[in-house]
Amino acid sequence: MQILKEDVRNKIREAALSEFKREGYLQASMRRIAQAAGVTSGNIYRYYESKEQLFDAIVQPVFEQYTVNMKEIHHKVELSYQSDERINPVYFKNIESTLVELFKTYSSELTIMLNQSTGTKYENVKSDLRQLVYSILERVLLTIRGEETRLSPEDHALVQMLSSTMMEGLCLLLRDNEEGDTLRKLVDQFLFVNYQGINALIHQETRKRSGME
């Protein structure tokens, strides 16, 4: 029985990280990954039985950490609906902090999970996050509106636009920029601007509401 070498496994993972980031899961090739890692096409399957297993090995760690953090935020939002708790912009700050911290540790992996996971069990992560942002914004506006139980068509369009803009903007930054300090700064600034803009909108709506009472 041959012993699997950790240095070879690491080379395969590094090559796969580059391949998945460039090509996405569906178009990625185990043959190209093997060539980039300096192993034969047959040998790569001794380390990873399939492309899916290799993709999991790369994305699963960031997905698990992301899931833990987002579940906590989502739970708080759900409780606010049930208890009529007043929700506030700190939830956006929590999402921002979670994404920034994940990005610092798993830059390429996060990029792959959000942008290049079509055809895998992770392909709905981006839309789920967009829906979470939508839920928070919806709850904020409903709280401001008082007795209203559902968003007006205008508010719905606004919330839809804001949540989509946040996610698509983040994904574009991750897709179109190389790793490094510049990208980290861009992501941090982008999320900060989103948070500040949403916070300003909330204060504006609150003042308008107060003026009507």
Short mmCIF file of C-alpha atoms in Angstrom, two decimals:
data_model
loop_
_atom_site.label_atom_id
_atom_site.label_comp_id
_atom_site.label_asym_id
_atom_site.label_seq_id
_atom_site.Cartn_x
_atom_site.Cartn_y
_atom_site.Cartn_z
CA MET A 1 0.00 0.00 0.00
CA GLN A 2 1.46 3.34 -1.07
CA ILE A 3 1.58 6.16 1.45
CA LEU A 4 -0.11 9.40 0.42
CA LYS A 5 2.27 12.33 0.74
CA GLU A 6 1.09 15.51 2.42
CA ASP A 7 3.24 17.74 0.22
CA VAL A 8 1.66 16.21 -2.89
CA ARG A 9 -1.81 16.71 -1.41
CA ASN A 10 -0.99 20.36 -0.74
CA LYS A 11 0.24 20.87 -4.30
CA ILE A 12 -3.01 19.39 -5.62
CA ARG A 13 -5.06 21.69 -3.40
CA GLU A 14 -3.09 24.75 -4.51
CA ALA A 15 -3.50 23.82 -8.16
CA ALA A 16 -7.20 23.14 -7.64
CA LEU A 17 -7.67 26.47 -5.88
CA SER A 18 -6.31 28.26 -8.93
CA GLU A 19 -8.30 26.12 -11.38
CA PHE A 20 -11.64 26.50 -9.57
CA LYS A 21 -11.13 30.24 -9.13
CA ARG A 22 -10.37 30.69 -12.82
CA GLU A 23 -12.75 28.19 -14.43
CA GLY A 24 -15.47 27.52 -11.86
CA TYR A 25 -16.54 24.07 -10.72
CA LEU A 26 -18.34 23.01 -13.89
CA GLN A 27 -15.52 23.90 -16.28
CA ALA A 28 -12.64 22.87 -14.02
CA SER A 29 -10.58 19.90 -15.20
CA MET A 30 -8.98 17.27 -12.96
CA ARG A 31 -6.46 16.67 -15.74
CA ARG A 32 -5.35 20.30 -15.73
CA ILE A 33 -5.20 20.30 -11.93
CA ALA A 34 -2.99 17.20 -12.03
CA GLN A 35 -0.68 18.79 -14.59
CA ALA A 36 -0.37 22.00 -12.56
CA ALA A 37 0.37 19.98 -9.42
CA GLY A 38 2.98 17.87 -11.20
CA VAL A 39 1.20 14.54 -10.75
CA THR A 40 -0.30 12.10 -13.21
CA SER A 41 -4.01 12.12 -13.99
CA GLY A 42 -4.33 8.69 -12.41
CA ASN A 43 -2.42 9.61 -9.28
CA ILE A 44 -4.61 12.59 -8.43
CA TYR A 45 -7.56 10.24 -7.83
CA ARG A 46 -5.59 8.46 -5.12
CA TYR A 47 -5.79 11.69 -3.15
CA TYR A 48 -9.26 12.85 -4.16
CA GLU A 49 -11.78 10.42 -5.57
CA SER A 50 -13.63 13.04 -7.61
CA LYS A 51 -13.71 16.70 -8.58
CA GLU A 52 -16.58 17.13 -6.14
CA GLN A 53 -14.53 15.77 -3.25
CA LEU A 54 -11.62 18.05 -4.13
CA PHE A 55 -13.95 21.05 -4.34
CA ASP A 56 -15.39 20.15 -0.93
CA ALA A 57 -11.92 19.95 0.58
CA ILE A 58 -11.28 23.52 -0.52
CA VAL A 59 -14.63 25.19 0.16
CA GLN A 60 -16.02 23.27 3.14
CA PRO A 61 -13.90 25.01 5.83
CA VAL A 62 -14.99 28.52 4.83
CA PHE A 63 -18.58 27.33 4.33
CA GLU A 64 -18.73 25.87 7.84
CA GLN A 65 -17.46 29.06 9.46
CA TYR A 66 -19.73 31.20 7.30
CA THR A 67 -22.74 29.03 8.20
CA VAL A 68 -22.15 29.27 11.94
CA ASN A 69 -21.95 33.07 11.85
CA MET A 70 -24.86 33.60 9.49
CA LYS A 71 -27.15 31.21 11.36
CA GLU A 72 -26.68 33.29 14.48
CA ILE A 73 -27.54 36.51 12.64
CA HIS A 74 -30.51 34.87 10.90
CA HIS A 75 -31.79 33.54 14.22
CA LYS A 76 -31.75 37.04 15.72
CA VAL A 77 -33.67 38.40 12.74
CA GLU A 78 -36.30 35.66 13.05
CA LEU A 79 -36.69 36.35 16.77
CA SER A 80 -37.22 40.03 16.03
CA TYR A 81 -40.19 39.12 13.81
CA GLN A 82 -41.72 36.93 16.51
CA SER A 83 -41.22 39.34 19.42
CA ASP A 84 -41.65 42.69 17.64
CA GLU A 85 -38.14 43.54 18.80
CA ARG A 86 -36.79 46.69 17.24
CA ILE A 87 -34.09 45.67 14.76
CA ASN A 88 -31.19 48.00 14.00
CA PRO A 89 -28.28 48.46 11.58
CA VAL A 90 -25.88 46.56 13.83
CA TYR A 91 -26.98 43.42 11.97
CA PHE A 92 -25.39 44.81 8.81
CA LYS A 93 -22.24 45.51 10.79
CA ASN A 94 -22.25 41.88 11.93
CA ILE A 95 -22.54 40.66 8.34
CA GLU A 96 -19.77 43.02 7.29
CA SER A 97 -17.49 41.82 10.09
CA THR A 98 -18.18 38.18 9.28
CA LEU A 99 -17.38 38.60 5.59
CA VAL A 100 -14.25 40.65 6.24
CA GLU A 101 -12.90 38.12 8.74
CA LEU A 102 -13.65 35.21 6.41
CA PHE A 103 -12.02 37.11 3.59
CA LYS A 104 -8.83 37.63 5.59
CA THR A 105 -8.50 33.88 6.18
CA TYR A 106 -10.15 32.39 3.09
CA SER A 107 -9.86 34.96 0.31
CA SER A 108 -9.74 32.59 -2.68
CA GLU A 109 -12.05 30.05 -1.07
CA LEU A 110 -14.69 32.70 -0.38
CA THR A 111 -14.40 33.93 -3.95
CA ILE A 112 -14.94 30.41 -5.26
CA MET A 113 -17.89 29.77 -2.95
CA LEU A 114 -19.70 32.96 -3.97
CA ASN A 115 -18.76 33.16 -7.65
CA GLN A 116 -17.71 29.77 -8.96
CA SER A 117 -19.81 27.13 -7.19
CA THR A 118 -22.55 26.53 -9.79
CA GLY A 119 -23.24 22.81 -9.95
CA THR A 120 -22.33 22.18 -6.31
CA LYS A 121 -24.17 22.17 -2.99
CA TYR A 122 -22.77 25.66 -2.36
CA GLU A 123 -24.35 27.32 -5.39
CA ASN A 124 -27.16 28.94 -3.37
CA VAL A 125 -24.91 30.58 -0.78
CA LYS A 126 -24.92 33.95 -2.54
CA SER A 127 -28.70 34.03 -3.04
CA ASP A 128 -29.25 32.93 0.58
CA LEU A 129 -27.04 35.75 1.81
CA ARG A 130 -28.87 38.21 -0.42
CA GLN A 131 -32.15 37.01 1.10
CA LEU A 132 -30.77 37.48 4.62
CA VAL A 133 -29.81 41.08 3.81
CA TYR A 134 -33.28 41.56 2.31
CA SER A 135 -34.92 40.20 5.48
CA ILE A 136 -32.98 42.60 7.69
CA LEU A 137 -33.82 45.60 5.53
CA GLU A 138 -37.45 44.54 5.34
CA ARG A 139 -37.64 44.25 9.10
CA VAL A 140 -36.00 47.66 9.57
CA LEU A 141 -38.44 49.41 7.24
CA LEU A 142 -41.48 47.67 8.72
CA THR A 143 -40.35 48.74 12.18
CA ILE A 144 -40.08 52.34 11.00
CA ARG A 145 -43.47 52.20 9.28
CA GLY A 146 -45.20 51.14 12.47
CA GLU A 147 -48.51 49.38 11.84
CA GLU A 148 -47.69 48.17 8.33
CA THR A 149 -47.21 44.42 7.99
CA ARG A 150 -45.78 44.26 4.50
CA LEU A 151 -43.62 46.44 2.30
CA SER A 152 -45.14 48.73 -0.28
CA PRO A 153 -44.16 48.01 -3.91
CA GLU A 154 -41.78 50.98 -3.74
CA ASP A 155 -40.11 49.76 -0.54
CA HIS A 156 -39.89 46.22 -1.90
CA ALA A 157 -38.09 47.49 -5.01
CA LEU A 158 -35.74 49.55 -2.84
CA VAL A 159 -34.89 46.66 -0.53
CA GLN A 160 -34.44 44.30 -3.47
CA MET A 161 -32.07 46.76 -5.14
CA LEU A 162 -30.00 47.36 -2.00
CA SER A 163 -29.60 43.68 -1.12
CA SER A 164 -28.70 42.73 -4.70
CA THR A 165 -26.26 45.64 -5.06
CA MET A 166 -24.43 44.63 -1.91
CA MET A 167 -23.98 41.02 -3.01
CA GLU A 168 -23.19 41.64 -6.66
CA GLY A 169 -20.73 44.40 -5.80
CA LEU A 170 -18.89 42.17 -3.36
CA CYS A 171 -18.74 39.31 -5.84
CA LEU A 172 -17.41 41.60 -8.58
CA LEU A 173 -14.65 42.83 -6.29
CA LEU A 174 -13.64 39.27 -5.46
CA ARG A 175 -13.81 38.17 -9.08
CA ASP A 176 -11.97 41.05 -10.75
CA ASN A 177 -9.14 41.78 -8.33
CA GLU A 178 -6.07 39.80 -7.34
CA GLU A 179 -5.49 38.80 -3.74
CA GLY A 180 -3.53 41.18 -1.57
CA ASP A 181 -3.79 44.32 0.52
CA THR A 182 -5.50 46.32 -2.24
CA LEU A 183 -8.35 43.83 -2.54
CA ARG A 184 -8.74 43.62 1.23
CA LYS A 185 -8.97 47.40 1.40
CA LEU A 186 -11.51 47.51 -1.44
CA VAL A 187 -13.74 44.89 0.21
CA ASP A 188 -13.54 46.65 3.57
CA GLN A 189 -14.39 50.02 2.01
CA PHE A 190 -17.22 48.61 -0.08
CA LEU A 191 -18.92 46.97 2.89
CA PHE A 192 -18.36 50.07 5.03
CA VAL A 193 -19.97 52.32 2.40
CA ASN A 194 -22.95 49.96 2.15
CA TYR A 195 -23.38 49.94 5.91
CA GLN A 196 -23.14 53.73 6.17
CA GLY A 197 -25.53 54.26 3.27
CA ILE A 198 -28.15 51.93 4.71
CA ASN A 199 -27.73 53.51 8.13
CA ALA A 200 -28.29 56.97 6.60
CA LEU A 201 -31.42 55.73 4.83
CA ILE A 202 -32.79 54.37 8.08
CA HIS A 203 -32.20 57.67 9.89
CA GLN A 204 -33.85 59.56 7.03
CA GLU A 205 -36.92 57.33 7.12
CA THR A 206 -37.06 57.61 10.91
CA ARG A 207 -37.03 61.42 10.74
CA LYS A 208 -39.75 61.40 8.10
CA ARG A 209 -41.85 59.12 10.27
CA SER A 210 -41.32 61.31 13.34
CA GLY A 211 -42.40 64.38 11.39
CA MET A 212 -45.70 62.71 10.52
CA GLU A 213 -46.58 61.97 14.14
#
